[in-house]
Amino acid sequence: MVNESRKERSMKKKLRFYYLKIFITGFLAVFLIASLTFSGYLLYLAYIINDVQLESNIYPTTIFDNKGEPIGTVEASSKIYVPLKDISPYFINAVIAVEDNVFYSHIGVNPLGILRALYTNIRERRITQGGSTITQQLAKNIFLTSERTLDRKLRELVYTLKLELNYSKDEILEAYLNNIYYGHGNYGIGAASEFYFNKHPRELTLEEAALLAGIIQGPYLYTPLRPANLEPQPNTGQSRTYTRRAFVLTRMVQQGYISEEEGERAKEQPITVVTREERLEQPQIPLFVLTELDRLEKELGFVNGQLRSGYNIFTTINYQAQIVAQQVIGNFRDILPQDKKEDENISAALVALDPKTGGILAMAGGINAFQGIPQPGSAMKPLVYAYGLESQVYTLTTEHFCGETLGRIPQAPGYDVSDYGSRYHNRYLTMREAIIDSCNVYAVLTNSHLGPENTQKFAYHLGYKGPLQPVPAMVLGPNGVNLNNMASVYAVFANGGYLREPYIIEEIHDRFGNIIYRRPPQIPTKVLSEETAFLITDALRDVLRRGTASSVSNLIPSRDAAVKTGTTEHYAFIAGYTPEMVTTTYIGFNNPTGKLELLGGRDAGRLWATFTNTALNRMFGENIGGVFSPPPGIVQKNICRETLLLASPQCPLTFTEYFIIGTEPKSSCNLHQNNVTELNVCLQSWGIATEYCPSTLVRRFRFSPGQWVPNFQCPIHTGQ
C-alpha cells in the first residue's frame, strides 16, 4: 500500500511537470509566433513606408496693398515656416525640457520616458506628462491621424525610426516646431508667435517662450485667450495657464537651461498676450485674395498651391481701409442686443470697392457673405426704380397708393403686401417718398406695372448675378446675394452708369521680379444713363438724411453719401456709397433660425457709416471728399405738392425735384388760384365724398371758375 501511494504521488508529480512543460512550450510558441508576426508586420511596414519627406523651407508669397506696401504673407502649407536658427533659444529649450528632455540622446523612442510619464500621471491622478518623444509626435502629426489603434502606433514607430535614420536631430526639431498645433488655428511657431505676441519667434522672451511651450500639450486647456483658463483654480489659487507656464519654467531649471533666479523672475511676470483689438490693428488678407489665387493658378496652368510659394501679389486693397473694416466687423457684437451677443450663429461682413475701377479696397467677415447667403431685402428696390426712370415711364414724382394690394396686382391678384411692421401709409406716395420710407407696396406695384420679366432682365443688365424669380415680390430681396456683386451693382449708380467687375489682384511677380500676370485692362460697360444714375443717387441721399438710415447720419456728418437699407427676418443689410467708395454690409444668421430682430438702417447702417467715414478720413483726410452733381441732362423744377404740376405762386406747399429733361411736368398748377372751390370727390361716383367713401377712392380737387363742380353727394357709399 505504501509503495502504491508513492507511485501515485510520483505519477501525479510527473503529470504536473508534463502539463507545465506543455504550457510553457505553448506559451513560448505563441509568444514566438506573435513576435514573428509582430516583427514581420513591422518589416512589412518598413518596406511599404518610403515617404518620410519633411517639409522643406518654402519661400512665402507676399501680399501687397494698392500702394505697394506688404500687408501679409501666405504659404501653400498655411504655416509661417521659421528655420531653427531664427527661433529663440528660450523656446527651443522650453520645448525640449517639457516635451522630451533626452531628445538629443535617444533613437526616436524612449522607454524610460514612457514609464516615467505613466508613474507621474498615476501619482498626480491626472495627465501631466506625455510619453511620446518629439520625433514620435512629429511622425504622428505629419504622416498619421489621431486614432487610437495598435496599427497606428506601429506605423508611428516605423515613421519615427525612419525619421531618425534620415534626418539630423536639428532637422527633426525644426520640423516639429513648425508643424505642431498651438491653438486658435495656428500651426507652427511662426504663426503662434505672431498670433499670441505679434512678434517674430526670435524675439520671444523667457516667460513668453514658456507659455507657448506649455500650450503644446493642450491648446484648449492652456490658451490664455480662453477666459476659463485664466480663472484661479480651487486647489492652487492660480490659473490653469499660469500653473502650466510655471511647470515649464521649473522643468527648465531642473534641466539646467536657466538658473533658479531666472525661473522665479519669469514666474512673477504677468501673462500678457495680444488682445483681439490689437490683432485687428494688423491687416488681414481677405479670403477673396486666396480664392482669386486659386482661380489664376488654373487660368495660368500652375499646379495647385504654386502661387502661394515665393511670389509677390499686388492687390487693390487699401491698407487703411482694410484695418478699419477688420475693426468694425471684429467688434460688430457690440451693437447686438444682450441676449444675442454670444450667439455664434450670427456673423457680419463688409466689402468696399472703388466705383471708378471695381477694385476691392477692403473686405472683412464671414465666408457666407461672399457665397450668396445674406438676403438684401429692400436693397433690391433701387433696381426696379432705375428701370422705371430709365424707361421714362416713371419720374421721382410718380405716385402709387400705399394700401391693401389684394386684387391690385395682375400677376398675383391674391397677393397682399404691407410695409415693415404690417402697416400701410394709406395715402399716395411719390417714388422719392417710397424710397425714403422703403415702401414695399410702392415697389411691388411698380414692378407689377413695369412687368417682373422686364425688371429681371434689367437687373441682370445692371450686373446683378443672384437668383431672381420674375414675380412681383422679387424686388423685396428674398434671395441671397454675394456682397461683391451687390457692391458692383451699386457702383453703377455711384459712377454714372458704368458696370465694372469687382477684382482684387492687379499683378503677380515671381521672386526675381518677373511679371507673370497683369490684369487685362477692363473696358467699362455703359448700362445706365448718367441721368438715371443721378436720380437714384439723389433719392438715396434722402434715405440717409431723413429716411430709414437717418439714425446713423450723425456718424457720417460731412460726406455726400447715398444708401439703401434692407431688413428681413434673418438679415440686416445696407448698401451705401460716396463718390470714392461703395460698401455693402450685413449682419445675419449663418444658419437661419428664428428672428434676428435687427434693422438694416439702425444696425447694419451703424457698421456701414462707421467704416465709411473712418476709412475715408484715413484715406483722403478729415472730411475731404467729392460730391454727386447733376449731369447736363437733368433739370430741377419747383412742384406743387398737391397737383404734382409746376408750382404757381399761389401754391401753398411746394418742393423742388429733379427730372430727366423731357420728363418734367409741362403744365402749371391751376388749382391754387383765387375763387376756386375745394371739394373731396369720390372717384367712383364723381359726387361729393361722404364719410363712407373708401379713402383709396377719395381725392381733393379744386375747381376753377367756369369748371363743372359736383353738386350732389356720392349715391354709392351711403352707409346703408
PDB file of N, CA, C and O in Angstrom, residues 497-551:
ATOM      1  N   GLY A 497     -23.262 105.224 -64.189  1.00  0.00           N
ATOM      2  CA  GLY A 497     -23.898 104.274 -65.097  1.00  0.00           C
ATOM      3  C   GLY A 497     -23.003 103.234 -65.713  1.00  0.00           C
ATOM      4  O   GLY A 497     -23.429 102.523 -66.633  1.00  0.00           O
ATOM      5  N   TYR A 498     -21.768 103.068 -65.213  1.00  0.00           N
ATOM      6  CA  TYR A 498     -20.826 102.115 -65.805  1.00  0.00           C
ATOM      7  C   TYR A 498     -20.689 100.859 -64.936  1.00  0.00           C
ATOM      8  O   TYR A 498     -20.546 100.955 -63.717  1.00  0.00           O
ATOM      9  N   LEU A 499     -20.721  99.709 -65.583  1.00  0.00           N
ATOM     10  CA  LEU A 499     -20.558  98.433 -64.893  1.00  0.00           C
ATOM     11  C   LEU A 499     -19.109  97.987 -64.971  1.00  0.00           C
ATOM     12  O   LEU A 499     -18.531  97.898 -66.058  1.00  0.00           O
ATOM     13  N   ARG A 500     -18.529  97.724 -63.800  1.00  0.00           N
ATOM     14  CA  ARG A 500     -17.166  97.197 -63.722  1.00  0.00           C
ATOM     15  C   ARG A 500     -17.183  95.974 -62.816  1.00  0.00           C
ATOM     16  O   ARG A 500     -17.753  96.009 -61.737  1.00  0.00           O
ATOM     17  N   GLU A 501     -16.533  94.909 -63.250  1.00  0.00           N
ATOM     18  CA  GLU A 501     -16.471  93.688 -62.451  1.00  0.00           C
ATOM     19  C   GLU A 501     -15.532  93.894 -61.253  1.00  0.00           C
ATOM     20  O   GLU A 501     -14.435  94.439 -61.414  1.00  0.00           O
ATOM     21  N   PRO A 502     -15.928  93.471 -60.065  1.00  0.00           N
ATOM     22  CA  PRO A 502     -15.032  93.577 -58.910  1.00  0.00           C
ATOM     23  C   PRO A 502     -13.787  92.710 -59.109  1.00  0.00           C
ATOM     24  O   PRO A 502     -13.871  91.609 -59.650  1.00  0.00           O
ATOM     25  N   TYR A 503     -12.659  93.207 -58.696  1.00  0.00           N
ATOM     26  CA  TYR A 503     -11.427  92.416 -58.766  1.00  0.00           C
ATOM     27  C   TYR A 503     -10.518  92.841 -57.630  1.00  0.00           C
ATOM     28  O   TYR A 503     -10.721  93.890 -57.011  1.00  0.00           O
ATOM     29  N   ILE A 504      -9.486  92.026 -57.350  1.00  0.00           N
ATOM     30  CA  ILE A 504      -8.627  92.328 -56.202  1.00  0.00           C
ATOM     31  C   ILE A 504      -7.141  92.158 -56.509  1.00  0.00           C
ATOM     32  O   ILE A 504      -6.296  92.666 -55.784  1.00  0.00           O
ATOM     33  N   ILE A 505      -6.789  91.456 -57.585  1.00  0.00           N
ATOM     34  CA  ILE A 505      -5.378  91.242 -57.924  1.00  0.00           C
ATOM     35  C   ILE A 505      -5.023  92.041 -59.177  1.00  0.00           C
ATOM     36  O   ILE A 505      -5.650  91.876 -60.231  1.00  0.00           O
ATOM     37  N   GLU A 506      -4.011  92.885 -59.054  1.00  0.00           N
ATOM     38  CA  GLU A 506      -3.543  93.696 -60.182  1.00  0.00           C
ATOM     39  C   GLU A 506      -2.424  92.990 -60.948  1.00  0.00           C
ATOM     40  O   GLU A 506      -2.499  92.838 -62.173  1.00  0.00           O
ATOM     41  N   GLU A 507      -1.383  92.570 -60.212  1.00  0.00           N
ATOM     42  CA  GLU A 507      -0.223  91.941 -60.847  1.00  0.00           C
ATOM     43  C   GLU A 507       0.333  90.850 -59.953  1.00  0.00           C
ATOM     44  O   GLU A 507       0.144  90.871 -58.730  1.00  0.00           O
ATOM     45  N   ILE A 508       1.045  89.905 -60.585  1.00  0.00           N
ATOM     46  CA  ILE A 508       1.780  88.868 -59.860  1.00  0.00           C
ATOM     47  C   ILE A 508       3.200  88.829 -60.397  1.00  0.00           C
ATOM     48  O   ILE A 508       3.408  88.717 -61.616  1.00  0.00           O
ATOM     49  N   HIS A 509       4.173  88.942 -59.487  1.00  0.00           N
ATOM     50  CA  HIS A 509       5.582  88.849 -59.853  1.00  0.00           C
ATOM     51  C   HIS A 509       6.178  87.596 -59.216  1.00  0.00           C
ATOM     52  O   HIS A 509       5.778  87.214 -58.104  1.00  0.00           O
ATOM     53  N   ASP A 510       7.147  86.970 -59.901  1.00  0.00           N
ATOM     54  CA  ASP A 510       7.881  85.906 -59.228  1.00  0.00           C
ATOM     55  C   ASP A 510       8.928  86.545 -58.319  1.00  0.00           C
ATOM     56  O   ASP A 510       9.079  87.771 -58.295  1.00  0.00           O
ATOM     57  N   ARG A 511       9.663  85.736 -57.564  1.00  0.00           N
ATOM     58  CA  ARG A 511      10.573  86.317 -56.570  1.00  0.00           C
ATOM     59  C   ARG A 511      11.797  86.964 -57.187  1.00  0.00           C
ATOM     60  O   ARG A 511      12.585  87.597 -56.487  1.00  0.00           O
ATOM     61  N   PHE A 512      11.921  86.849 -58.517  1.00  0.00           N
ATOM     62  CA  PHE A 512      13.031  87.514 -59.210  1.00  0.00           C
ATOM     63  C   PHE A 512      12.578  88.815 -59.867  1.00  0.00           C
ATOM     64  O   PHE A 512      13.356  89.478 -60.541  1.00  0.00           O
ATOM     65  N   GLY A 513      11.290  89.175 -59.673  1.00  0.00           N
ATOM     66  CA  GLY A 513      10.779  90.429 -60.209  1.00  0.00           C
ATOM     67  C   GLY A 513      10.122  90.322 -61.564  1.00  0.00           C
ATOM     68  O   GLY A 513       9.645  91.335 -62.108  1.00  0.00           O
ATOM     69  N   ASN A 514      10.054  89.128 -62.150  1.00  0.00           N
ATOM     70  CA  ASN A 514       9.422  88.968 -63.455  1.00  0.00           C
ATOM     71  C   ASN A 514       7.903  88.997 -63.312  1.00  0.00           C
ATOM     72  O   ASN A 514       7.339  88.349 -62.422  1.00  0.00           O
ATOM     73  N   ILE A 515       7.244  89.749 -64.187  1.00  0.00           N
ATOM     74  CA  ILE A 515       5.781  89.830 -64.158  1.00  0.00           C
ATOM     75  C   ILE A 515       5.214  88.599 -64.859  1.00  0.00           C
ATOM     76  O   ILE A 515       5.433  88.393 -66.056  1.00  0.00           O
ATOM     77  N   ILE A 516       4.473  87.792 -64.116  1.00  0.00           N
ATOM     78  CA  ILE A 516       3.886  86.597 -64.719  1.00  0.00           C
ATOM     79  C   ILE A 516       2.382  86.756 -64.954  1.00  0.00           C
ATOM     80  O   ILE A 516       1.765  85.936 -65.638  1.00  0.00           O
ATOM     81  N   TYR A 517       1.795  87.811 -64.359  1.00  0.00           N
ATOM     82  CA  TYR A 517       0.385  88.082 -64.617  1.00  0.00           C
ATOM     83  C   TYR A 517       0.140  89.565 -64.409  1.00  0.00           C
ATOM     84  O   TYR A 517       0.623  90.171 -63.456  1.00  0.00           O
ATOM     85  N   ARG A 518      -0.598  90.145 -65.320  1.00  0.00           N
ATOM     86  CA  ARG A 518      -1.064  91.527 -65.173  1.00  0.00           C
ATOM     87  C   ARG A 518      -2.518  91.559 -65.616  1.00  0.00           C
ATOM     88  O   ARG A 518      -2.856  91.061 -66.688  1.00  0.00           O
ATOM     89  N   ARG A 519      -3.348  92.094 -64.783  1.00  0.00           N
ATOM     90  CA  ARG A 519      -4.771  92.095 -65.101  1.00  0.00           C
ATOM     91  C   ARG A 519      -5.021  92.850 -66.402  1.00  0.00           C
ATOM     92  O   ARG A 519      -4.595  93.996 -66.557  1.00  0.00           O
ATOM     93  N   PRO A 520      -5.739  92.240 -67.330  1.00  0.00           N
ATOM     94  CA  PRO A 520      -6.028  92.928 -68.602  1.00  0.00           C
ATOM     95  C   PRO A 520      -6.850  94.187 -68.347  1.00  0.00           C
ATOM     96  O   PRO A 520      -7.679  94.226 -67.428  1.00  0.00           O
ATOM     97  N   PRO A 521      -6.633  95.237 -69.138  1.00  0.00           N
ATOM     98  CA  PRO A 521      -7.435  96.459 -68.975  1.00  0.00           C
ATOM     99  C   PRO A 521      -8.922  96.140 -69.120  1.00  0.00           C
ATOM    100  O   PRO A 521      -9.331  95.396 -70.010  1.00  0.00           O
ATOM    101  N   GLN A 522      -9.719  96.688 -68.212  1.00  0.00           N
ATOM    102  CA  GLN A 522     -11.160  96.434 -68.237  1.00  0.00           C
ATOM    103  C   GLN A 522     -11.875  97.619 -68.871  1.00  0.00           C
ATOM    104  O   GLN A 522     -11.757  98.747 -68.393  1.00  0.00           O
ATOM    105  N   ILE A 523     -12.577  97.368 -69.944  1.00  0.00           N
ATOM    106  CA  ILE A 523     -13.356  98.419 -70.587  1.00  0.00           C
ATOM    107  C   ILE A 523     -14.729  98.446 -69.933  1.00  0.00           C
ATOM    108  O   ILE A 523     -15.482  97.468 -70.017  1.00  0.00           O
ATOM    109  N   PRO A 524     -15.070  99.522 -69.235  1.00  0.00           N
ATOM    110  CA  PRO A 524     -16.363  99.554 -68.538  1.00  0.00           C
ATOM    111  C   PRO A 524     -17.529  99.517 -69.524  1.00  0.00           C
ATOM    112  O   PRO A 524     -17.449 100.049 -70.632  1.00  0.00           O
ATOM    113  N   THR A 525     -18.602  98.884 -69.100  1.00  0.00           N
ATOM    114  CA  THR A 525     -19.799  98.769 -69.929  1.00  0.00           C
ATOM    115  C   THR A 525     -20.827  99.784 -69.470  1.00  0.00           C
ATOM    116  O   THR A 525     -21.181  99.838 -68.291  1.00  0.00           O
ATOM    117  N   LYS A 526     -21.324 100.585 -70.412  1.00  0.00           N
ATOM    118  CA  LYS A 526     -22.356 101.560 -70.078  1.00  0.00           C
ATOM    119  C   LYS A 526     -23.692 100.840 -69.998  1.00  0.00           C
ATOM    120  O   LYS A 526     -24.206 100.331 -70.986  1.00  0.00           O
ATOM    121  N   VAL A 527     -24.275 100.773 -68.802  1.00  0.00           N
ATOM    122  CA  VAL A 527     -25.517 100.019 -68.609  1.00  0.00           C
ATOM    123  C   VAL A 527     -26.661 100.908 -68.123  1.00  0.00           C
ATOM    124  O   VAL A 527     -27.801 100.441 -68.032  1.00  0.00           O
ATOM    125  N   LEU A 528     -26.374 102.167 -67.821  1.00  0.00           N
ATOM    126  CA  LEU A 528     -27.397 103.056 -67.289  1.00  0.00           C
ATOM    127  C   LEU A 528     -27.033 104.486 -67.660  1.00  0.00           C
ATOM    128  O   LEU A 528     -25.849 104.839 -67.685  1.00  0.00           O
ATOM    129  N   SER A 529     -28.029 105.285 -67.960  1.00  0.00           N
ATOM    130  CA  SER A 529     -27.735 106.674 -68.297  1.00  0.00           C
ATOM    131  C   SER A 529     -27.226 107.419 -67.076  1.00  0.00           C
ATOM    132  O   SER A 529     -27.559 107.086 -65.930  1.00  0.00           O
ATOM    133  N   GLU A 530     -26.409 108.415 -67.339  1.00  0.00           N
ATOM    134  CA  GLU A 530     -25.872 109.235 -66.258  1.00  0.00           C
ATOM    135  C   GLU A 530     -26.996 109.925 -65.497  1.00  0.00           C
ATOM    136  O   GLU A 530     -26.927 110.111 -64.277  1.00  0.00           O
ATOM    137  N   GLU A 531     -28.054 110.265 -66.217  1.00  0.00           N
ATOM    138  CA  GLU A 531     -29.175 110.970 -65.602  1.00  0.00           C
ATOM    139  C   GLU A 531     -29.923 110.069 -64.607  1.00  0.00           C
ATOM    140  O   GLU A 531     -30.227 110.488 -63.484  1.00  0.00           O
ATOM    141  N   THR A 532     -30.218 108.824 -65.026  1.00  0.00           N
ATOM    142  CA  THR A 532     -30.913 107.909 -64.118  1.00  0.00           C
ATOM    143  C   THR A 532     -30.054 107.587 -62.907  1.00  0.00           C
ATOM    144  O   THR A 532     -30.551 107.515 -61.778  1.00  0.00           O
ATOM    145  N   ALA A 533     -28.759 107.390 -63.128  1.00  0.00           N
ATOM    146  CA  ALA A 533     -27.854 107.113 -62.010  1.00  0.00           C
ATOM    147  C   ALA A 533     -27.901 108.241 -60.992  1.00  0.00           C
ATOM    148  O   ALA A 533     -27.914 108.011 -59.775  1.00  0.00           O
ATOM    149  N   PHE A 534     -27.952 109.489 -61.490  1.00  0.00           N
ATOM    150  CA  PHE A 534     -28.000 110.627 -60.564  1.00  0.00           C
ATOM    151  C   PHE A 534     -29.333 110.674 -59.826  1.00  0.00           C
ATOM    152  O   PHE A 534     -29.359 110.955 -58.614  1.00  0.00           O
ATOM    153  N   LEU A 535     -30.456 110.427 -60.511  1.00  0.00           N
ATOM    154  CA  LEU A 535     -31.754 110.478 -59.848  1.00  0.00           C
ATOM    155  C   LEU A 535     -31.838 109.458 -58.716  1.00  0.00           C
ATOM    156  O   LEU A 535     -32.346 109.756 -57.627  1.00  0.00           O
ATOM    157  N   ILE A 536     -31.364 108.229 -58.980  1.00  0.00           N
ATOM    158  CA  ILE A 536     -31.355 107.211 -57.931  1.00  0.00           C
ATOM    159  C   ILE A 536     -30.464 107.661 -56.777  1.00  0.00           C
ATOM    160  O   ILE A 536     -30.836 107.563 -55.599  1.00  0.00           O
ATOM    161  N   THR A 537     -29.293 108.180 -57.102  1.00  0.00           N
ATOM    162  CA  THR A 537     -28.360 108.629 -56.067  1.00  0.00           C
ATOM    163  C   THR A 537     -28.964 109.737 -55.218  1.00  0.00           C
ATOM    164  O   THR A 537     -28.868 109.720 -53.982  1.00  0.00           O
ATOM    165  N   ASP A 538     -29.611 110.710 -55.866  1.00  0.00           N
ATOM    166  CA  ASP A 538     -30.168 111.822 -55.107  1.00  0.00           C
ATOM    167  C   ASP A 538     -31.293 111.358 -54.188  1.00  0.00           C
ATOM    168  O   ASP A 538     -31.416 111.839 -53.049  1.00  0.00           O
ATOM    169  N   ALA A 539     -32.103 110.398 -54.645  1.00  0.00           N
ATOM    170  CA  ALA A 539     -33.156 109.865 -53.783  1.00  0.00           C
ATOM    171  C   ALA A 539     -32.560 109.085 -52.615  1.00  0.00           C
ATOM    172  O   ALA A 539     -33.053 109.167 -51.479  1.00  0.00           O
ATOM    173  N   LEU A 540     -31.486 108.328 -52.871  1.00  0.00           N
ATOM    174  CA  LEU A 540     -30.859 107.555 -51.803  1.00  0.00           C
ATOM    175  C   LEU A 540     -30.121 108.453 -50.806  1.00  0.00           C
ATOM    176  O   LEU A 540     -29.890 108.052 -49.663  1.00  0.00           O
ATOM    177  N   ARG A 541     -29.756 109.664 -51.239  1.00  0.00           N
ATOM    178  CA  ARG A 541     -29.217 110.631 -50.274  1.00  0.00           C
ATOM    179  C   ARG A 541     -30.235 110.884 -49.155  1.00  0.00           C
ATOM    180  O   ARG A 541     -29.889 110.986 -47.974  1.00  0.00           O
ATOM    181  N   ASP A 542     -31.507 111.000 -49.569  1.00  0.00           N
ATOM    182  CA  ASP A 542     -32.553 111.306 -48.585  1.00  0.00           C
ATOM    183  C   ASP A 542     -32.827 110.149 -47.633  1.00  0.00           C
ATOM    184  O   ASP A 542     -33.375 110.356 -46.543  1.00  0.00           O
ATOM    185  N   VAL A 543     -32.484 108.910 -48.035  1.00  0.00           N
ATOM    186  CA  VAL A 543     -32.624 107.779 -47.115  1.00  0.00           C
ATOM    187  C   VAL A 543     -31.739 107.998 -45.894  1.00  0.00           C
ATOM    188  O   VAL A 543     -32.128 107.690 -44.763  1.00  0.00           O
ATOM    189  N   LEU A 544     -30.557 108.562 -46.124  1.00  0.00           N
ATOM    190  CA  LEU A 544     -29.637 108.847 -45.017  1.00  0.00           C
ATOM    191  C   LEU A 544     -30.050 110.112 -44.264  1.00  0.00           C
ATOM    192  O   LEU A 544     -29.963 110.172 -43.039  1.00  0.00           O
ATOM    193  N   ARG A 545     -30.519 111.118 -45.005  1.00  0.00           N
ATOM    194  CA  ARG A 545     -30.860 112.393 -44.363  1.00  0.00           C
ATOM    195  C   ARG A 545     -32.113 112.291 -43.500  1.00  0.00           C
ATOM    196  O   ARG A 545     -32.166 112.805 -42.387  1.00  0.00           O
ATOM    197  N   ARG A 546     -33.166 111.622 -44.038  1.00  0.00           N
ATOM    198  CA  ARG A 546     -34.449 111.631 -43.332  1.00  0.00           C
ATOM    199  C   ARG A 546     -35.248 110.354 -43.516  1.00  0.00           C
ATOM    200  O   ARG A 546     -36.456 110.338 -43.288  1.00  0.00           O
ATOM    201  N   GLY A 547     -34.568 109.274 -43.888  1.00  0.00           N
ATOM    202  CA  GLY A 547     -35.267 108.027 -44.138  1.00  0.00           C
ATOM    203  C   GLY A 547     -34.884 106.926 -43.174  1.00  0.00           C
ATOM    204  O   GLY A 547     -34.561 107.167 -42.008  1.00  0.00           O
ATOM    205  N   THR A 548     -34.859 105.691 -43.690  1.00  0.00           N
ATOM    206  CA  THR A 548     -34.653 104.522 -42.830  1.00  0.00           C
ATOM    207  C   THR A 548     -33.246 104.421 -42.263  1.00  0.00           C
ATOM    208  O   THR A 548     -33.005 103.617 -41.367  1.00  0.00           O
ATOM    209  N   ALA A 549     -32.315 105.226 -42.776  1.00  0.00           N
ATOM    210  CA  ALA A 549     -30.948 105.217 -42.234  1.00  0.00           C
ATOM    211  C   ALA A 549     -30.614 106.514 -41.512  1.00  0.00           C
ATOM    212  O   ALA A 549     -29.450 106.762 -41.187  1.00  0.00           O
ATOM    213  N   SER A 550     -31.625 107.341 -41.243  1.00  0.00           N
ATOM    214  CA  SER A 550     -31.352 108.651 -40.636  1.00  0.00           C
ATOM    215  C   SER A 550     -30.743 108.537 -39.243  1.00  0.00           C
ATOM    216  O   SER A 550     -30.054 109.452 -38.784  1.00  0.00           O
ATOM    217  N   SER A 551     -30.966 107.407 -38.557  1.00  0.00           N
ATOM    218  CA  SER A 551     -30.439 107.258 -37.196  1.00  0.00           C
ATOM    219  C   SER A 551     -28.921 107.179 -37.166  1.00  0.00           C
ATOM    220  O   SER A 551     -28.318 107.345 -36.101  1.00  0.00           O
TER     221      SER A 551
END
